[in-house]
XYZ file of C-alpha atoms in Angstrom:
675
model
C -4.740 56.543 -96.538
C -1.363 55.125 -97.609
C -1.281 51.506 -98.720
C 2.084 49.862 -98.250
C 3.384 47.379 -100.761
C 2.847 43.841 -99.579
C 6.036 42.767 -101.309
C 8.327 45.399 -99.828
C 6.762 45.345 -96.367
C 6.789 41.566 -95.906
C 9.010 40.394 -93.042
C 11.708 37.834 -93.689
C 10.442 34.271 -93.133
C 11.487 32.708 -89.840
C 14.289 30.197 -89.832
C 13.257 26.541 -89.638
C 13.201 25.293 -86.049
C 16.032 23.255 -84.651
C 15.146 19.596 -84.796
C 12.606 20.148 -87.516
C 13.848 16.996 -89.229
C 12.777 14.885 -86.248
C 9.455 13.480 -87.390
C 8.267 11.214 -84.572
C 5.618 12.630 -82.251
C 5.128 11.601 -78.588
C 1.979 12.643 -76.761
C -0.240 11.718 -73.822
C 2.325 9.766 -71.812
C 0.766 8.055 -68.813
C 1.068 7.806 -65.907
C 2.035 11.296 -64.860
C 0.744 13.751 -62.271
C 0.118 17.373 -63.216
C 2.169 17.150 -66.421
C 5.067 15.569 -64.546
C 5.250 18.211 -61.812
C 4.861 15.533 -59.141
C 6.003 11.900 -59.000
C 3.689 8.929 -59.185
C 3.904 6.364 -56.369
C 4.701 2.677 -56.353
C 6.041 0.159 -53.838
C 9.029 -2.116 -54.064
C 8.607 -4.841 -56.690
C 5.636 -3.261 -58.463
C 5.541 -2.745 -62.207
C 5.072 0.699 -63.714
C 2.938 0.375 -66.839
C 3.650 3.229 -69.242
C 1.583 4.166 -72.289
C 2.016 6.867 -74.923
C 0.661 8.028 -78.254
C 3.499 7.691 -80.771
C 3.113 8.393 -84.491
C 4.587 10.198 -87.485
C 3.484 11.768 -90.728
C 3.056 9.589 -93.777
C 3.316 5.822 -93.725
C 6.723 5.138 -92.177
C 7.088 2.790 -89.239
C 7.968 4.210 -85.850
C 9.825 2.734 -82.904
C 8.900 3.695 -79.345
C 11.113 3.017 -76.365
C 10.687 3.512 -72.642
C 13.884 4.460 -70.828
C 14.167 4.326 -67.042
C 16.698 4.347 -64.218
C 17.086 4.778 -60.502
C 17.588 8.387 -59.533
C 21.187 7.719 -58.483
C 22.150 5.836 -61.654
C 23.928 7.506 -64.555
C 22.952 5.203 -67.401
C 19.459 4.442 -68.651
C 17.791 1.086 -69.189
C 15.552 0.729 -72.206
C 12.633 -1.468 -73.184
C 10.705 -1.196 -76.443
C 7.024 -0.401 -76.322
C 4.425 -2.541 -78.027
C 1.595 -1.166 -80.181
C -1.931 -1.363 -78.783
C -3.597 0.000 -81.893
C -4.597 3.491 -83.000
C -1.027 4.764 -82.412
C -1.129 3.872 -78.696
C 1.918 2.067 -77.277
C 2.591 0.330 -73.984
C 5.280 -1.376 -71.922
C 6.391 -1.561 -68.288
C 9.331 -1.775 -65.939
C 9.769 -3.054 -62.386
C 11.022 -0.862 -59.554
C 13.556 -2.905 -57.605
C 14.904 -0.385 -55.080
C 13.492 2.233 -52.717
C 13.722 5.899 -53.538
C 13.356 7.955 -56.674
C 13.136 6.449 -60.164
C 12.975 8.311 -63.468
C 11.401 7.370 -66.777
C 10.807 8.888 -70.190
C 9.643 7.890 -73.672
C 11.648 8.338 -76.852
C 10.714 7.495 -80.426
C 11.950 7.721 -83.988
C 10.958 6.964 -87.525
C 12.217 3.425 -88.030
C 13.453 3.544 -91.607
C 14.918 0.051 -91.423
C 11.599 -1.460 -90.271
C 9.814 0.480 -93.012
C 12.291 -0.968 -95.517
C 11.745 -4.522 -94.226
C 7.967 -4.111 -94.340
C 8.062 -2.835 -97.921
C 10.583 -5.512 -98.928
C 7.997 -8.177 -98.076
C 5.448 -6.454 -100.300
C 7.881 -6.059 -103.187
C 8.874 -9.712 -102.991
C 5.226 -10.787 -102.998
C 4.691 -8.660 -106.120
C 7.600 -10.372 -107.896
C 9.726 -7.225 -108.139
C 13.509 -7.255 -108.486
C 15.056 -6.657 -105.035
C 18.678 -5.970 -105.983
C 18.563 -2.228 -105.415
C 16.505 -2.692 -102.250
C 19.187 -4.944 -100.764
C 21.735 -2.192 -101.436
C 19.494 0.379 -99.724
C 19.192 -1.873 -96.730
C 22.930 -2.449 -96.631
C 23.528 1.307 -96.587
C 21.296 1.742 -93.546
C 23.030 -1.129 -91.734
C 26.492 0.254 -92.598
C 25.518 3.665 -91.210
C 24.369 2.049 -87.975
C 27.570 -0.023 -87.815
C 29.625 3.142 -88.004
C 27.579 4.870 -85.294
C 27.800 1.870 -83.002
C 31.282 0.706 -84.065
C 29.664 -2.681 -84.336
C 31.335 -5.607 -86.104
C 28.105 -7.689 -86.060
C 26.247 -4.934 -87.920
C 29.062 -4.644 -90.435
C 28.800 -8.401 -90.980
C 25.050 -8.101 -91.647
C 25.651 -5.253 -94.116
C 28.127 -7.441 -96.017
C 25.537 -10.231 -96.232
C 22.977 -7.858 -97.692
C 25.462 -6.619 -100.300
C 26.696 -10.094 -101.261
C 25.172 -10.605 -104.730
C 26.803 -14.026 -104.994
C 24.690 -15.315 -102.117
C 21.500 -15.135 -104.148
C 18.326 -13.194 -103.599
C 16.773 -15.731 -101.233
C 19.746 -15.724 -98.842
C 19.869 -11.935 -98.855
C 16.130 -11.809 -98.197
C 16.471 -14.189 -95.229
C 19.209 -11.941 -93.846
C 16.946 -8.896 -94.191
C 14.167 -10.694 -92.296
C 16.348 -11.944 -89.477
C 15.026 -10.665 -86.134
C 18.494 -10.443 -84.610
C 19.451 -7.904 -87.295
C 16.250 -5.970 -86.606
C 17.039 -5.914 -82.887
C 20.530 -4.594 -83.532
C 19.198 -1.870 -85.799
C 16.574 -0.782 -83.267
C 19.277 -0.630 -80.610
C 21.300 1.861 -82.636
C 19.015 4.509 -84.138
C 20.374 7.751 -85.557
C 20.438 9.968 -82.429
C 19.782 13.026 -84.549
C 16.384 11.637 -85.541
C 15.223 10.533 -82.058
C 12.378 12.468 -80.451
C 12.241 12.664 -76.652
C 9.195 13.372 -74.560
C 9.943 16.853 -73.210
C 9.648 15.832 -69.547
C 11.462 13.214 -67.537
C 8.884 11.715 -65.179
C 9.483 10.455 -61.653
C 8.357 7.574 -59.425
C 8.634 7.523 -55.645
C 9.182 3.926 -54.577
C 8.208 3.021 -51.017
C 8.258 -0.193 -49.055
C 5.203 -2.422 -49.330
C 3.801 -1.188 -46.006
C 3.133 2.148 -47.699
C 0.500 0.429 -49.849
C -0.718 -2.305 -47.471
C -0.881 -1.663 -43.734
C -3.117 -2.013 -40.689
C -2.821 0.767 -38.098
C -3.741 0.682 -34.428
C -3.707 3.847 -32.340
C -3.453 3.963 -28.560
C -2.508 6.462 -25.876
C 0.572 5.235 -23.966
C -0.588 6.934 -20.778
C -3.655 4.658 -20.730
C -1.755 1.367 -20.962
C -0.960 0.879 -17.300
C -2.565 -2.190 -15.679
C -3.030 0.005 -12.599
C -5.824 2.517 -13.328
C -4.255 4.960 -10.879
C -0.812 4.935 -12.528
C 0.254 6.801 -15.662
C 1.181 4.371 -18.427
C 4.729 4.114 -19.764
C 6.694 2.813 -22.739
C 7.260 -0.386 -20.764
C 3.482 -0.752 -20.477
C 3.205 -0.191 -24.228
C 5.770 -2.910 -24.738
C 3.631 -5.254 -22.648
C 0.657 -4.305 -24.858
C 2.460 -5.328 -28.080
C 1.300 -8.992 -28.050
C -2.290 -7.766 -27.775
C -1.819 -5.525 -30.830
C -0.028 -8.281 -32.737
C -2.782 -10.781 -31.899
C -5.233 -8.573 -33.784
C -2.952 -8.502 -36.810
C -2.032 -4.821 -36.812
C 1.396 -3.944 -38.198
C 1.620 -0.227 -37.322
C 1.203 0.960 -33.732
C 0.615 4.706 -33.714
C 1.269 6.737 -30.578
C -0.081 10.284 -30.163
C 2.559 12.865 -29.118
C 4.925 11.435 -26.531
C 6.485 14.739 -25.454
C 6.244 16.748 -22.239
C 2.881 18.523 -21.905
C 2.602 22.197 -21.027
C 1.033 23.504 -17.840
C -0.087 26.930 -19.062
C -3.754 26.926 -20.088
C -3.789 23.137 -19.777
C -7.108 21.644 -20.855
C -9.020 19.434 -18.430
C -11.436 16.568 -18.698
C -13.845 16.818 -21.655
C -11.935 19.839 -22.984
C -12.578 21.941 -19.907
C -10.676 25.230 -20.072
C -9.513 24.765 -16.485
C -7.591 21.583 -15.675
C -7.512 20.140 -12.187
C -4.067 19.736 -10.616
C -3.971 15.989 -11.284
C -5.188 16.139 -14.902
C -2.555 15.260 -17.557
C -3.556 17.697 -20.320
C -3.617 17.193 -24.066
C -0.571 15.484 -25.606
C -0.866 17.919 -28.521
C 0.046 20.824 -26.201
C 3.715 20.013 -26.702
C 6.533 21.315 -24.552
C 7.283 22.012 -20.901
C 10.222 22.619 -18.615
C 11.358 19.024 -19.305
C 11.784 19.733 -23.016
C 10.006 19.953 -26.349
C 9.744 18.049 -29.618
C 12.972 16.106 -29.029
C 12.064 15.001 -25.509
C 9.739 12.385 -24.057
C 7.241 12.846 -21.264
C 9.068 11.816 -18.055
C 6.171 9.618 -16.922
C 6.446 7.607 -20.159
C 10.085 6.765 -19.529
C 13.337 7.479 -21.285
C 14.645 7.506 -24.840
C 16.193 4.136 -24.070
C 12.741 2.826 -23.155
C 11.400 4.122 -26.467
C 14.221 2.452 -28.408
C 13.452 -0.787 -26.617
C 9.764 -0.435 -27.553
C 10.686 0.167 -31.210
C 12.944 -2.896 -31.273
C 10.408 -5.132 -29.528
C 7.716 -4.034 -31.967
C 9.974 -4.669 -34.934
C 10.538 -8.222 -33.702
C 6.759 -8.685 -34.100
C 6.822 -7.032 -37.552
C 5.153 -3.933 -36.135
C 6.273 -0.380 -36.925
C 5.989 2.209 -34.181
C 4.512 5.388 -35.651
C 4.988 8.692 -33.864
C 2.860 11.794 -34.122
C 4.451 14.870 -35.654
C 2.531 17.920 -34.458
C 4.355 21.132 -35.295
C 2.893 23.369 -32.608
C 3.859 24.341 -29.064
C 2.429 24.842 -25.644
C 3.178 28.232 -24.068
C 5.779 26.411 -21.935
C 7.740 24.998 -24.879
C 11.456 25.956 -24.865
C 11.050 27.311 -28.401
C 8.767 30.071 -27.092
C 11.489 31.540 -24.905
C 14.400 30.723 -27.207
C 12.823 31.687 -30.542
C 9.918 34.099 -30.067
C 10.510 35.176 -33.673
C 8.964 31.856 -34.791
C 5.563 32.884 -33.439
C 3.047 35.566 -34.309
C 2.774 38.445 -31.861
C -0.533 40.077 -31.023
C -0.799 43.877 -30.707
C -0.821 43.539 -26.921
C 2.594 41.851 -26.975
C 1.326 38.333 -26.302
C 1.802 35.367 -28.632
C -1.145 34.375 -30.791
C -2.642 31.074 -29.692
C -4.409 28.660 -32.046
C -7.964 29.517 -33.042
C -10.688 28.194 -35.296
C -13.333 30.773 -34.438
C -15.280 30.548 -32.314
C -13.065 27.780 -30.898
C -9.978 28.826 -28.954
C -6.976 26.649 -28.134
C -5.095 28.707 -25.558
C -2.861 25.729 -24.728
C -1.334 25.695 -28.250
C 0.839 28.225 -30.085
C 1.096 27.680 -33.859
C 4.337 28.461 -35.660
C 4.441 31.516 -37.911
C 5.655 30.184 -41.241
C 5.703 33.732 -42.664
C 8.241 34.822 -40.073
C 11.385 36.499 -41.457
C 13.228 33.625 -39.784
C 11.252 30.929 -41.623
C 14.372 29.246 -43.005
C 15.750 28.597 -39.537
C 12.323 27.318 -38.492
C 12.214 24.905 -41.438
C 15.629 23.492 -40.603
C 14.745 23.051 -36.946
C 11.531 21.207 -37.753
C 13.354 18.932 -40.168
C 15.818 18.156 -37.383
C 12.873 17.021 -35.229
C 11.968 14.319 -37.752
C 15.618 13.362 -38.166
C 15.975 13.059 -34.391
C 13.246 10.413 -34.139
C 14.531 8.604 -37.215
C 17.863 8.301 -35.381
C 15.916 6.653 -32.555
C 14.682 3.967 -34.958
C 11.288 5.374 -35.980
C 10.377 5.162 -39.674
C 6.638 5.951 -39.647
C 5.064 9.295 -38.805
C 1.447 10.427 -38.588
C 1.467 14.177 -39.236
C -1.081 16.282 -37.385
C -2.944 18.945 -39.382
C -0.422 19.279 -42.224
C -2.909 21.445 -44.138
C -2.242 24.313 -41.693
C 1.415 24.513 -42.745
C 2.799 25.678 -46.116
C 2.782 23.242 -49.027
C 6.332 24.217 -49.949
C 7.520 23.285 -46.466
C 6.167 19.756 -46.699
C 7.548 19.175 -50.188
C 10.972 20.242 -48.956
C 10.915 18.380 -45.630
C 9.572 15.089 -46.974
C 11.867 15.258 -49.973
C 14.909 15.842 -47.758
C 13.990 13.080 -45.340
C 13.120 10.465 -47.962
C 16.264 11.193 -49.949
C 18.265 10.047 -46.923
C 15.747 7.508 -45.565
C 13.569 6.219 -48.425
C 11.837 3.691 -46.152
C 10.144 6.491 -44.178
C 6.335 6.666 -44.285
C 4.304 9.841 -43.674
C 0.540 9.679 -43.034
C -1.292 12.950 -43.653
C -4.008 13.740 -41.097
C -5.746 16.411 -43.164
C -9.533 16.315 -42.907
C -9.957 19.354 -45.081
C -10.985 20.439 -48.567
C -10.384 17.785 -51.259
C -7.935 19.810 -53.331
C -5.820 20.530 -50.255
C -5.790 16.835 -49.280
C -4.738 15.881 -52.782
C -2.054 18.564 -52.970
C -0.445 17.224 -49.812
C -0.433 13.728 -51.285
C 1.174 14.990 -54.477
C 3.888 16.764 -52.496
C 5.093 13.579 -50.848
C 2.805 12.269 -48.106
C 2.840 8.488 -48.380
C -0.706 7.873 -47.163
C -3.709 10.083 -46.478
C -6.715 10.090 -44.206
C -9.985 10.187 -46.136
C -13.681 11.061 -45.852
C -14.520 7.378 -45.374
C -15.840 7.943 -41.841
C -18.689 10.062 -43.249
C -19.534 7.986 -46.332
C -22.424 5.737 -45.302
C -24.912 5.176 -48.129
C -24.303 2.848 -51.046
C -24.037 5.643 -53.596
C -21.742 7.699 -51.381
C -19.368 4.766 -51.020
C -19.464 3.860 -54.722
C -18.861 7.425 -55.875
C -16.065 8.122 -53.414
C -14.097 4.942 -53.918
C -14.534 5.021 -57.668
C -12.950 8.471 -57.553
C -10.026 7.239 -55.442
C -9.301 4.005 -57.313
C -10.305 4.610 -60.931
C -9.289 8.228 -61.519
C -5.940 9.956 -61.859
C -5.731 10.373 -58.066
C -4.765 6.742 -57.616
C -1.297 7.533 -58.976
C -0.447 9.615 -55.912
C -3.235 9.398 -53.283
C -3.008 6.309 -51.070
C -6.095 6.215 -48.849
C -5.898 4.989 -45.266
C -9.396 4.302 -43.945
C -10.256 4.976 -40.304
C -13.781 4.393 -38.960
C -12.865 6.377 -35.835
C -10.075 8.542 -34.408
C -9.672 10.297 -31.030
C -11.239 13.353 -32.732
C -13.961 11.529 -34.642
C -16.806 9.547 -33.169
C -19.238 9.684 -36.056
C -22.974 9.880 -35.494
C -23.174 6.522 -37.299
C -21.108 4.775 -34.607
C -23.039 6.501 -31.827
C -26.321 4.800 -32.777
C -25.662 1.563 -34.665
C -24.286 -0.644 -31.905
C -22.157 -3.728 -32.381
C -23.324 -4.447 -35.985
C -22.408 -0.873 -36.948
C -18.861 -1.218 -35.594
C -18.475 -4.577 -37.345
C -19.748 -3.188 -40.640
C -17.459 -0.166 -40.602
C -14.500 -2.419 -39.806
C -15.304 -4.718 -42.741
C -15.705 -1.797 -45.122
C -12.468 -0.112 -44.002
C -10.468 -3.343 -44.091
C -11.642 -4.392 -47.566
C -12.350 -1.174 -49.463
C -8.857 0.003 -48.567
C -5.521 -1.771 -48.618
C -4.566 0.400 -45.637
C -6.836 0.977 -42.684
C -6.706 1.787 -39.006
C -8.676 2.071 -35.791
C -8.324 4.118 -32.655
C -8.365 1.568 -29.891
C -9.231 0.194 -27.492
C -12.151 2.556 -28.062
C -13.064 0.792 -31.295
C -12.960 -2.864 -30.290
C -14.744 -1.975 -27.022
C -17.333 -0.033 -29.065
C -17.009 3.273 -27.215
C -19.923 5.298 -28.563
C -21.043 7.964 -26.069
C -20.593 11.540 -27.390
C -19.622 14.424 -25.181
C -23.009 15.989 -25.912
C -25.776 15.458 -28.487
C -24.667 16.456 -31.977
C -20.971 16.246 -31.096
C -18.373 13.958 -32.681
C -16.181 14.282 -29.579
C -15.993 11.318 -27.205
C -17.345 11.632 -23.714
C -14.345 11.399 -21.378
C -11.972 11.647 -24.335
C -8.474 10.256 -23.909
C -7.195 13.468 -25.427
C -7.687 15.115 -22.036
C -7.516 12.332 -19.485
C -6.029 8.961 -18.698
C -8.346 6.000 -19.302
C -8.318 2.408 -18.109
C -9.631 -0.176 -20.582
C -10.891 -3.681 -19.837
C -9.268 -5.507 -22.754
C -10.790 -8.833 -21.708
C -14.394 -7.724 -21.934
C -16.542 -10.540 -23.306
C -18.142 -8.352 -25.975
C -14.843 -7.048 -27.360
C -14.426 -7.056 -31.142
C -10.739 -7.961 -30.886
C -11.298 -11.461 -32.337
C -13.286 -9.972 -35.224
C -10.537 -7.455 -36.013
C -7.971 -10.264 -35.844
C -9.997 -12.288 -38.338
C -10.296 -9.344 -40.725
C -6.555 -8.720 -40.650
C -5.819 -12.414 -41.145
C -8.096 -12.474 -44.182
C -6.248 -9.429 -45.531
C -2.840 -11.058 -45.062
C -3.921 -14.325 -46.702
C -5.543 -12.744 -49.765
C -3.348 -10.642 -52.073
C -6.498 -9.239 -53.686
C -7.087 -7.140 -50.560
C -3.537 -5.770 -50.474
C -4.023 -3.128 -53.160
C -6.815 -0.835 -54.303
C -6.729 -0.558 -58.070
C -8.741 -3.698 -58.842
C -11.780 -2.497 -56.866
C -14.999 -3.072 -58.845
C -18.590 -2.471 -57.746
C -21.314 -4.896 -58.829
C -25.024 -4.038 -59.141
C -27.522 -5.265 -56.532
C -31.290 -4.843 -56.722
C -31.506 -3.705 -53.086
C -30.182 -0.237 -52.129
C -29.308 -1.521 -48.663
C -26.759 -3.964 -50.083
C -23.304 -3.006 -51.354
C -21.323 -5.473 -53.474
C -17.728 -5.061 -54.640
C -14.706 -7.171 -55.482
C -10.941 -7.081 -55.603
C -8.615 -9.397 -57.520
C -4.892 -9.959 -57.650
C -3.218 -8.940 -60.901
C -3.186 -12.538 -62.181
C -6.804 -13.029 -60.961
C -5.752 -16.164 -59.120
C -7.080 -14.568 -55.955
C -10.466 -12.813 -56.083
C -12.507 -11.662 -53.091
C -16.142 -10.564 -53.308
C -17.648 -8.493 -50.488
C -21.381 -8.122 -49.906
C -22.333 -5.740 -47.079
C -25.706 -4.990 -45.512
C -25.623 -1.224 -44.927
C -28.829 -1.421 -42.886
C -27.478 -2.686 -39.580
C -30.960 -2.688 -37.972
C -32.744 -5.098 -40.336
C -32.068 -8.231 -42.365
C -31.804 -7.497 -46.083
C -31.649 -9.675 -49.184
C -31.259 -9.212 -52.902
C -29.896 -10.435 -56.229
C -26.334 -9.695 -57.279
C -25.393 -9.051 -60.906
C -21.751 -10.082 -60.950
C -19.198 -9.075 -63.557
C -17.882 -12.603 -64.055
C -15.095 -11.479 -66.364
C -13.698 -9.223 -63.633
C -13.755 -12.225 -61.292
C -12.106 -14.552 -63.817
C -15.135 -16.869 -63.817
C -16.486 -18.618 -66.905
C -20.254 -18.037 -67.210
C -21.004 -21.695 -67.935
C -19.067 -23.088 -64.977
C -20.144 -23.203 -61.348
C -17.983 -21.529 -58.738
C -17.834 -21.546 -54.981
C -18.223 -18.441 -52.828
C -16.424 -19.205 -49.566
C -17.215 -16.783 -46.731
C -13.880 -16.172 -45.010
C -15.598 -14.699 -41.951
C -18.207 -17.358 -41.170
C -16.773 -20.357 -43.039
C -19.995 -20.810 -45.033
C -19.726 -21.982 -48.646
C -22.164 -21.222 -51.441
C -22.271 -22.883 -54.865
C -23.129 -20.283 -57.487
C -23.341 -20.255 -61.268
C -23.777 -17.373 -63.663
C -23.855 -13.673 -62.937
C -27.163 -13.532 -61.017
C -26.995 -14.845 -57.445
C -29.033 -14.387 -54.279
C -27.749 -13.183 -50.894
C -29.373 -12.547 -47.518
C -27.654 -10.862 -44.570
C -28.911 -10.541 -41.013
C -26.751 -7.923 -39.217
C -27.263 -9.644 -35.876
C -25.418 -12.655 -37.321
C -22.900 -10.655 -39.318
C -23.320 -7.551 -41.491
C -21.169 -8.738 -44.395
C -19.883 -11.638 -46.450
C -16.205 -11.620 -47.412
C -16.250 -14.292 -50.092
C -13.229 -15.937 -51.661
C -14.194 -16.823 -55.234
C -13.068 -20.387 -55.898
C -13.295 -21.556 -59.490
C -13.975 -25.195 -60.338
C -11.016 -26.929 -61.952
C -10.644 -30.487 -63.201
C -7.418 -32.383 -62.769
C -6.288 -35.972 -63.307
C -8.706 -38.838 -62.524
C -11.560 -36.418 -63.418
C -11.903 -35.115 -59.870
C -13.274 -31.564 -59.621
C -12.268 -29.189 -56.876
C -12.358 -25.475 -56.248
C -9.202 -23.416 -56.514
């Protein structure tokens, strides 16, 4: 065996890395999603709180700075970060315009601050500071040259001026205005930058706080024998506004195909007078850029949008990228669909279920680019008609890359657009869609019923990393979902699910009038489909029924509007209760001036009671002072003190308390009152 000489065989040492003299380290910047791959989300006027680990070797001081700008700006704004301890730093900035914002962290070894810190120690030790003043002057002169700054040159001269005396020179060194100037002009060659520029998508406030109401336009006619129209929807607007909803969502408004049209209760054979499913889009009258002729005209739709806007209501349209066999696309672009071996187009299936009235698009078609552009033009068409909110049907059955591209393109031109993802699918798929740009997302709320299920799920949504991108919109029912819970719990069950949806989430919605009229009959036992579902037939609703929950929904939405605590999700906290049937949680505004405590009886068949263990610090309450719990639903007021308090809830009287926490304050003349 031959042994090679270690000396002669040794490779040449690698060259030192570029930037090896940059000593500051930046790690663990938050918030960010998937290492900066996706933007975080905020709404107009919110603050973005940024933290980072910033440190260096040895004992030198470091400076950490957050830089940020709007996506269309060229220059950066900067704000210095403040130390939190253990090399963690924090600061924030406010997003003041819709669209994309960018932010990053930079840091450097702050030699001037290190010099100032050590100067204090040397002075306290009685050391001569003459040389130190010269060292400081050199650093200031170098900064003055970089910045071409006369003020810095003036400060350097003061530090060098031996005739001024040591005390005057020391006061100059300690002056905060000099320190600020020096921090503003670091040596760019020594500045470390976090390797990724991070992004924020800024939406309007309705993206974070909204109340949705869904109805079928064809069922809005006052005449049960006549198909409803946009004019009938317009007449329904005051009813929707009276309940406090600010988004009115309409299922697909397009012509409905005749081929394989589904009949009442999803019958495979429709009768001649049956209207079919609105999701079977397209007929001889047109496709995704047309309206059903019985609903009216585009002018009627524009009028509906404008009338709704006057009531501060957004009209939301359904985007369902699929076609009936009669859709013009089928004849004009057969290449956009998948062909079966027998030469027919593949209809939608979820075996064993078959949807012969719907053709899905083939996103793996060789002509996928043309398909993408056409589908984007569909969204742009309705935006041109004044629509800015879209509920997207089954987005999880289309490619992720398509949605990232489409939403990005649309929001770049129209940053006030809102997209709600209707994806009841696997959690990772739901979250991926939210990361890619969907503004809000449906959730599993409808199937979370027990106390632990609710605590676990909403802790995940509001306390974990998902809150940076996943905005939940809570729906107790939809045209597709009549949960077993609502089928058997009666009026108290509907009231409870409304309270939970309206207070656990800043955004919520109901499918009405089925919800307020407590529609609860399933198509058959074990089914979550409605009997006589509006998806397949026109319905006539008695909106003036004495048992309607419309007043209750109006009260819930009024409470939400009047209490900022309920207009966001991040402050959600759960409080222990000694009874498993009771759920207790709270939300507070950022300044804790507005705190709301909710106690819900999850057993809607029996009265339940128990003792709460409140986190008084989270509620901004001093343990030694009494506070008032004002029920915003019933008007009742309770005087409580300390963390342990008793509650009793009879679901026949009301399944929940929504309590405004009012702290006792004392003002002039020694009068106490509750704030």
